[in-house]
Tab-separated table of C-alpha atoms in Angstrom:
chain	number	residue	atom	x	y	z
X	1	UNK	CA	0.000	0.000	0.000
X	2	UNK	CA	1.342	3.407	-1.006
X	3	UNK	CA	0.414	6.762	0.494
X	4	UNK	CA	-1.027	9.285	-1.972
X	5	UNK	CA	-0.225	13.006	-2.269
X	6	UNK	CA	-3.259	15.113	-1.333
X	7	UNK	CA	-3.298	17.787	-3.998
X	8	UNK	CA	-0.874	20.608	-3.239
X	9	UNK	CA	-1.187	20.324	0.562
X	10	UNK	CA	2.083	18.465	1.110
X	11	UNK	CA	0.143	15.813	3.036
X	12	UNK	CA	0.419	12.130	2.110
X	13	UNK	CA	-2.672	10.081	2.902
X	14	UNK	CA	-3.702	6.445	2.825
X	15	UNK	CA	-5.703	5.204	-0.204
X	16	UNK	CA	-8.782	4.915	2.019
X	17	UNK	CA	-9.640	7.432	4.747
X	18	UNK	CA	-11.331	6.135	7.893
X	19	UNK	CA	-14.670	7.830	8.439
X	20	UNK	CA	-15.040	8.495	12.163
X	21	UNK	CA	-18.652	9.678	12.110
X	22	UNK	CA	-19.681	6.381	13.763
X	23	UNK	CA	-17.466	6.908	16.815
X	24	UNK	CA	-19.679	7.528	19.828
X	25	UNK	CA	-22.745	6.643	17.750
X	26	UNK	CA	-22.839	3.083	16.412
X	27	UNK	CA	-19.334	2.325	17.733
X	28	UNK	CA	-18.694	2.885	21.441
X	29	UNK	CA	-15.361	4.132	22.773
X	30	UNK	CA	-13.819	0.686	23.294
X	31	UNK	CA	-14.820	-0.479	19.810
X	32	UNK	CA	-13.628	2.782	18.269
X	33	UNK	CA	-10.213	2.348	19.897
X	34	UNK	CA	-9.980	-1.198	18.490
X	35	UNK	CA	-10.927	0.041	15.008
X	36	UNK	CA	-8.304	2.794	15.171
X	37	UNK	CA	-5.593	0.388	16.350
X	38	UNK	CA	-6.271	-2.058	13.531
X	39	UNK	CA	-6.481	0.690	10.895
X	40	UNK	CA	-3.070	2.091	11.845
X	41	UNK	CA	-1.524	-1.354	12.355
X	42	UNK	CA	-2.422	-2.065	8.707
X	43	UNK	CA	-0.408	0.963	7.558
X	44	UNK	CA	-3.276	3.402	6.967
X	45	UNK	CA	-2.964	6.884	8.448
X	46	UNK	CA	-5.878	9.228	7.674
X	47	UNK	CA	-8.954	9.974	9.822
X	48	UNK	CA	-11.981	12.056	8.862
X	49	UNK	CA	-14.208	13.604	11.511
X	50	UNK	CA	-16.085	16.859	12.236
X	51	UNK	CA	-16.989	18.993	15.201
X	52	UNK	CA	-20.663	18.083	14.709
X	53	UNK	CA	-20.209	14.266	14.860
X	54	UNK	CA	-22.458	12.906	16.420
X	55	UNK	CA	-24.788	15.794	17.277
X	56	UNK	CA	-27.746	14.029	15.595
X	57	UNK	CA	-27.859	11.354	18.320
X	58	UNK	CA	-30.331	12.149	21.134
X	59	UNK	CA	-28.418	13.457	24.147
X	60	UNK	CA	-25.271	14.291	22.165
X	61	UNK	CA	-23.875	17.811	21.793
X	62	UNK	CA	-21.399	17.231	18.937
X	63	UNK	CA	-17.691	16.614	19.378
X	64	UNK	CA	-18.131	13.009	20.520
X	65	UNK	CA	-16.111	11.630	17.596
X	66	UNK	CA	-13.279	14.139	18.042
X	67	UNK	CA	-13.204	13.378	21.769
X	68	UNK	CA	-12.795	9.639	21.169
X	69	UNK	CA	-9.997	10.248	18.634
X	70	UNK	CA	-8.280	12.551	21.128
X	71	UNK	CA	-8.438	9.970	23.915
X	72	UNK	CA	-7.083	7.321	21.552
X	73	UNK	CA	-4.246	9.561	20.373
X	74	UNK	CA	-3.311	10.337	23.959
X	75	UNK	CA	-3.390	6.747	25.155
X	76	UNK	CA	-2.223	4.795	22.096
X	77	UNK	CA	1.466	5.538	22.502
X	78	UNK	CA	1.683	6.462	18.820
X	79	UNK	CA	3.442	9.564	17.604
X	80	UNK	CA	1.103	12.405	16.599
X	81	UNK	CA	2.954	12.518	13.269
X	82	UNK	CA	1.660	9.043	12.392
X	83	UNK	CA	-1.886	10.364	11.992
X	84	UNK	CA	-3.351	12.698	9.390
X	85	UNK	CA	-6.420	14.207	11.058
X	86	UNK	CA	-9.143	15.817	8.976
X	87	UNK	CA	-11.911	17.678	10.771
X	88	UNK	CA	-14.548	20.190	9.753
X	89	UNK	CA	-16.190	23.400	10.919
X	90	UNK	CA	-19.373	25.159	9.864
X	91	UNK	CA	-22.196	22.867	10.955
X	92	UNK	CA	-24.789	24.030	13.445
X	93	UNK	CA	-23.331	23.458	16.907
X	94	UNK	CA	-26.135	25.320	18.651
X	95	UNK	CA	-26.019	28.583	16.706
X	96	UNK	CA	-29.136	27.510	14.794
X	97	UNK	CA	-27.489	27.712	11.369
X	98	UNK	CA	-24.533	26.730	9.231
X	99	UNK	CA	-21.730	29.099	10.166
X	100	UNK	CA	-18.490	30.007	8.363
X	101	UNK	CA	-18.082	33.406	9.998
X	102	UNK	CA	-14.501	34.271	10.902
X	103	UNK	CA	-15.542	34.638	14.532
X	104	UNK	CA	-16.929	31.084	14.646
X	105	UNK	CA	-14.056	29.443	12.735
X	106	UNK	CA	-11.455	31.064	15.007
X	107	UNK	CA	-13.415	30.076	18.116
X	108	UNK	CA	-14.422	26.550	17.147
X	109	UNK	CA	-10.953	25.434	16.033
X	110	UNK	CA	-9.819	25.684	19.656
X	111	UNK	CA	-12.707	23.465	20.744
X	112	UNK	CA	-11.713	20.853	18.156
X	113	UNK	CA	-8.056	21.041	19.196
X	114	UNK	CA	-9.062	20.554	22.825
X	115	UNK	CA	-11.262	17.552	22.047
X	116	UNK	CA	-8.597	16.030	19.777
X	117	UNK	CA	-5.902	16.685	22.416
X	118	UNK	CA	-3.492	18.010	19.813
X	119	UNK	CA	-1.865	21.320	18.937
X	120	UNK	CA	-2.647	21.157	15.217
X	121	UNK	CA	-5.166	19.846	12.704
X	122	UNK	CA	-3.675	18.479	9.511
X	123	UNK	CA	-6.611	19.403	7.274
X	124	UNK	CA	-9.438	21.752	8.295
X	125	UNK	CA	-12.505	21.870	6.066
X	126	UNK	CA	-15.413	24.255	5.672
X	127	UNK	CA	-18.171	21.669	6.194
X	128	UNK	CA	-20.939	23.441	4.270
X	129	UNK	CA	-21.316	26.556	2.143
X	130	UNK	CA	-22.598	29.563	4.087
X	131	UNK	CA	-24.125	32.176	1.788
X	132	UNK	CA	-24.277	34.733	4.617
X	133	UNK	CA	-20.466	34.945	4.724
X	134	UNK	CA	-18.136	36.088	1.944
X	135	UNK	CA	-15.440	33.757	0.661
X	136	UNK	CA	-12.878	36.377	1.697
X	137	UNK	CA	-14.045	36.298	5.326
X	138	UNK	CA	-13.934	32.502	5.636
X	139	UNK	CA	-10.667	32.165	3.714
X	140	UNK	CA	-9.122	34.913	5.827
X	141	UNK	CA	-9.976	33.005	9.000
X	142	UNK	CA	-8.475	29.778	7.652
X	143	UNK	CA	-5.372	31.711	6.552
X	144	UNK	CA	-4.966	33.086	10.075
X	145	UNK	CA	-5.157	29.557	11.496
X	146	UNK	CA	-2.424	28.435	9.081
X	147	UNK	CA	-0.239	31.345	10.157
X	148	UNK	CA	-0.803	30.416	13.807
X	149	UNK	CA	0.172	26.778	13.109
X	150	UNK	CA	-3.206	25.481	14.275
X	151	UNK	CA	-3.920	23.911	10.874
X	152	UNK	CA	-1.603	22.620	8.154
X	153	UNK	CA	-3.978	22.706	5.177
X	154	UNK	CA	-7.479	23.944	4.343
X	155	UNK	CA	-10.320	22.781	2.159
X	156	UNK	CA	-14.082	22.636	1.777
X	157	UNK	CA	-16.885	20.105	1.639
X	158	UNK	CA	-20.146	20.084	-0.350
X	159	UNK	CA	-19.098	22.897	-2.740
X	160	UNK	CA	-20.229	22.641	-6.374
X	161	UNK	CA	-18.078	23.719	-9.324
X	162	UNK	CA	-19.472	27.275	-9.427
X	163	UNK	CA	-18.944	27.891	-5.712
X	164	UNK	CA	-15.479	26.329	-5.706
X	165	UNK	CA	-14.379	28.474	-8.657
X	166	UNK	CA	-15.770	31.571	-6.926
X	167	UNK	CA	-13.679	30.722	-3.856
X	168	UNK	CA	-10.553	30.408	-6.028
X	169	UNK	CA	-11.276	33.772	-7.642
X	170	UNK	CA	-11.844	35.402	-4.254
X	171	UNK	CA	-8.608	33.942	-2.862
X	172	UNK	CA	-6.589	35.174	-5.851
X	173	UNK	CA	-8.102	38.658	-5.722
X	174	UNK	CA	-7.574	39.039	-1.963
X	175	UNK	CA	-4.130	37.432	-1.891
X	176	UNK	CA	-5.341	34.649	0.399
X	177	UNK	CA	-4.557	30.915	0.355
X	178	UNK	CA	-7.181	28.877	-1.475
X	179	UNK	CA	-8.981	25.701	-0.558
X	180	UNK	CA	-6.689	22.846	-1.643
X	181	UNK	CA	-9.006	19.912	-0.863
X	182	UNK	CA	-12.620	19.101	-1.667
X	183	UNK	CA	-14.825	16.587	0.128
X	184	UNK	CA	-17.817	15.782	-2.100
X	185	UNK	CA	-20.401	13.013	-1.987
X	186	UNK	CA	-19.402	10.362	-4.528
X	187	UNK	CA	-19.770	6.609	-4.952
X	188	UNK	CA	-20.678	4.032	-7.578
X	189	UNK	CA	-24.350	5.018	-7.338
X	190	UNK	CA	-24.190	8.765	-6.571
X	191	UNK	CA	-22.066	10.168	-9.391
X	192	UNK	CA	-23.806	13.140	-11.012
X	193	UNK	CA	-22.768	15.866	-8.573
X	194	UNK	CA	-19.023	15.167	-8.884
X	195	UNK	CA	-18.464	13.831	-12.401
X	196	UNK	CA	-18.304	16.520	-15.053
X	197	UNK	CA	-17.515	20.198	-14.283
X	198	UNK	CA	-16.570	19.652	-10.623
X	199	UNK	CA	-14.170	16.783	-11.322
X	200	UNK	CA	-12.713	18.701	-14.273
X	201	UNK	CA	-12.097	21.748	-12.074
X	202	UNK	CA	-10.440	19.676	-9.335
X	203	UNK	CA	-8.127	17.987	-11.811
X	204	UNK	CA	-7.259	21.254	-13.534
X	205	UNK	CA	-6.511	23.007	-10.242
X	206	UNK	CA	-4.740	20.003	-8.629
X	207	UNK	CA	-7.290	19.770	-5.837
X	208	UNK	CA	-7.073	16.773	-3.518
X	209	UNK	CA	-10.420	14.957	-3.344
X	210	UNK	CA	-11.540	12.774	-0.438
X	211	UNK	CA	-15.122	11.743	-1.096
X	212	UNK	CA	-17.683	10.745	1.514
X	213	UNK	CA	-20.453	8.108	1.378
X	214	UNK	CA	-17.946	5.915	-0.465
X	215	UNK	CA	-20.062	2.850	0.331
X	216	UNK	CA	-23.440	4.587	-0.061
X	217	UNK	CA	-24.454	4.194	3.594
X	218	UNK	CA	-23.469	0.526	3.482
X	219	UNK	CA	-25.483	-0.350	0.364
X	220	UNK	CA	-22.333	-1.131	-1.660
X	221	UNK	CA	-21.227	-3.698	0.914
X	222	UNK	CA	-23.997	-5.896	-0.482
X	223	UNK	CA	-25.672	-6.360	2.891
X	224	UNK	CA	-28.892	-4.624	1.818
X	225	UNK	CA	-30.628	-6.722	-0.828
X	226	UNK	CA	-34.291	-6.040	-0.011
X	227	UNK	CA	-36.451	-3.908	2.264
X	228	UNK	CA	-36.283	-6.440	5.098
X	229	UNK	CA	-32.486	-6.047	5.240
X	230	UNK	CA	-32.831	-2.334	6.015
X	231	UNK	CA	-35.314	-2.612	8.869
X	232	UNK	CA	-34.014	-1.628	12.293
X	233	UNK	CA	-30.620	-0.533	10.915
X	234	UNK	CA	-29.132	2.881	11.768
X	235	UNK	CA	-28.593	3.698	8.097
X	236	UNK	CA	-31.360	1.476	6.752
X	237	UNK	CA	-33.635	4.295	5.628
X	238	UNK	CA	-30.926	5.766	3.418
X	239	UNK	CA	-29.883	2.363	2.067
X	240	UNK	CA	-33.517	1.754	1.121
X	241	UNK	CA	-33.313	4.552	-1.463
X	242	UNK	CA	-30.768	2.502	-3.449
X	243	UNK	CA	-32.992	-0.561	-3.838
X	244	UNK	CA	-34.028	0.024	-7.456
X	245	UNK	CA	-33.007	-1.099	-10.959
X	246	UNK	CA	-29.783	0.922	-10.934
X	247	UNK	CA	-28.862	-0.323	-7.477
X	248	UNK	CA	-29.455	-3.950	-8.435
X	249	UNK	CA	-27.344	-3.520	-11.593
X	250	UNK	CA	-24.475	-2.257	-9.457
X	251	UNK	CA	-24.831	-5.115	-6.965
X	252	UNK	CA	-24.815	-7.647	-9.821
X	253	UNK	CA	-21.579	-6.165	-11.198
X	254	UNK	CA	-20.000	-6.137	-7.735
X	255	UNK	CA	-21.034	-9.758	-7.192
X	256	UNK	CA	-19.516	-10.849	-10.512
X	257	UNK	CA	-16.204	-9.114	-9.823
X	258	UNK	CA	-16.204	-10.449	-6.247
X	259	UNK	CA	-16.156	-13.975	-7.690
X	260	UNK	CA	-13.302	-13.036	-10.056
X	261	UNK	CA	-11.166	-11.355	-7.382
X	262	UNK	CA	-12.212	-13.292	-4.271
X	263	UNK	CA	-12.760	-10.070	-2.321
X	264	UNK	CA	-15.851	-8.477	-0.803
X	265	UNK	CA	-18.136	-6.124	-2.782
X	266	UNK	CA	-17.207	-3.294	-0.404
X	267	UNK	CA	-13.523	-3.640	-1.311
X	268	UNK	CA	-14.398	-3.507	-5.002
X	269	UNK	CA	-16.592	-0.415	-4.583
X	270	UNK	CA	-13.751	1.355	-2.758
X	271	UNK	CA	-11.131	0.191	-5.262
X	272	UNK	CA	-13.296	1.614	-8.070
X	273	UNK	CA	-13.171	4.976	-6.294
X	274	UNK	CA	-9.413	4.775	-5.699
X	275	UNK	CA	-8.927	4.261	-9.440
X	276	UNK	CA	-11.540	6.818	-10.509
X	277	UNK	CA	-10.674	10.066	-12.250
X	278	UNK	CA	-9.991	12.934	-9.886
X	279	UNK	CA	-10.271	10.980	-6.619
X	280	UNK	CA	-7.392	10.941	-4.130
X	281	UNK	CA	-9.005	8.620	-1.567
X	282	UNK	CA	-12.528	7.605	-0.561
X	283	UNK	CA	-13.822	7.764	3.007
X	284	UNK	CA	-15.312	4.637	4.564
X	285	UNK	CA	-16.335	3.908	8.141
X	286	UNK	CA	-16.275	0.718	10.210
X	287	UNK	CA	-18.239	-0.110	13.342
X	288	UNK	CA	-16.030	-3.074	14.247
X	289	UNK	CA	-12.439	-4.176	13.578
X	290	UNK	CA	-13.779	-6.990	11.376
X	291	UNK	CA	-15.391	-4.450	9.045
X	292	UNK	CA	-11.923	-3.074	8.340
X	293	UNK	CA	-11.121	-6.183	6.291
X	294	UNK	CA	-12.816	-4.639	3.262
X	295	UNK	CA	-11.037	-1.310	3.691
X	296	UNK	CA	-7.632	-2.948	4.103
X	297	UNK	CA	-8.189	-5.148	1.045
X	298	UNK	CA	-9.255	-2.156	-1.042
X	299	UNK	CA	-5.939	-0.449	-0.338
X	300	UNK	CA	-4.054	-2.981	-2.451
X	301	UNK	CA	-6.754	-4.153	-4.892
X	302	UNK	CA	-6.147	-3.322	-8.557
X	303	UNK	CA	-9.192	-3.648	-10.795
X	304	UNK	CA	-8.700	-4.478	-14.474
X	305	UNK	CA	-9.820	-2.145	-17.263
X	306	UNK	CA	-12.690	-4.525	-18.038
X	307	UNK	CA	-13.789	-4.587	-14.395
X	308	UNK	CA	-13.688	-0.788	-14.203
X	309	UNK	CA	-15.735	-0.599	-17.402
X	310	UNK	CA	-18.311	-3.032	-16.051
X	311	UNK	CA	-18.743	-0.950	-12.896
X	312	UNK	CA	-18.844	2.339	-14.770
X	313	UNK	CA	-21.605	1.031	-17.025
X	314	UNK	CA	-23.599	-0.496	-14.171
X	315	UNK	CA	-23.659	2.785	-12.260
X	316	UNK	CA	-24.068	5.093	-15.247
């Protein structure tokens, strides 16, 4: 497994990023620690979280995922330099709205640093667009954090091609650093919002891309085959939306390639992303160490041109 350069950031990341949104939600602290240990023992190094994970759980305030990562970092005995930590700012943490104001970014970064028990964040992302704040204001706040050494690199999530280009233009005009990483939704099923102008822009501007929902809320693992499979599952309602003709075509292609390669459908779905145009590394989560098998296998799986074509056509 080789680390991959993340755009122009100077960071080198693993071919799959561990999604930590499940920590403190569907994976308790002990399980989360075990997942983190196995992930790093396998040679992977990149974690994705956010200040708001897992605010959606009744009784949670947000920051639960960052807190678990911080406790693990402190107690694992590993060097801080072994981990590339990605976290995000801009979600509603009680303000009642998405928030990329300079005041909030400069305040909330310290809360994330405290929860993560570290003095720097490797990659800090604007979680959502905020049309009440100018690009110059948000970029200026991120630039200040870089100058202070609190973050190493900056990026954004959920920006379309128009908004991303506007941010580049604003950065150039104001003499500010630009966003160097994008985190979009992208997987074998959900392709329209990234493929085309957004992917073209990222490639042209050498933007690192770490996409979320790489396994489509677990659908691409193959564990959801009918409505009954989704019942009572934390992400079952979302997986249910994929149970249609297109979804079944994708599952059939994954099943066929799984026989050819002797690996799980989830590994194939992630490997397709790793080899896809414009993608640096997909994000995938695991609620147990055993679920990491698919992620670890994906890191070294090379799909043939014919297999890539089959998957591209199935999910077209």
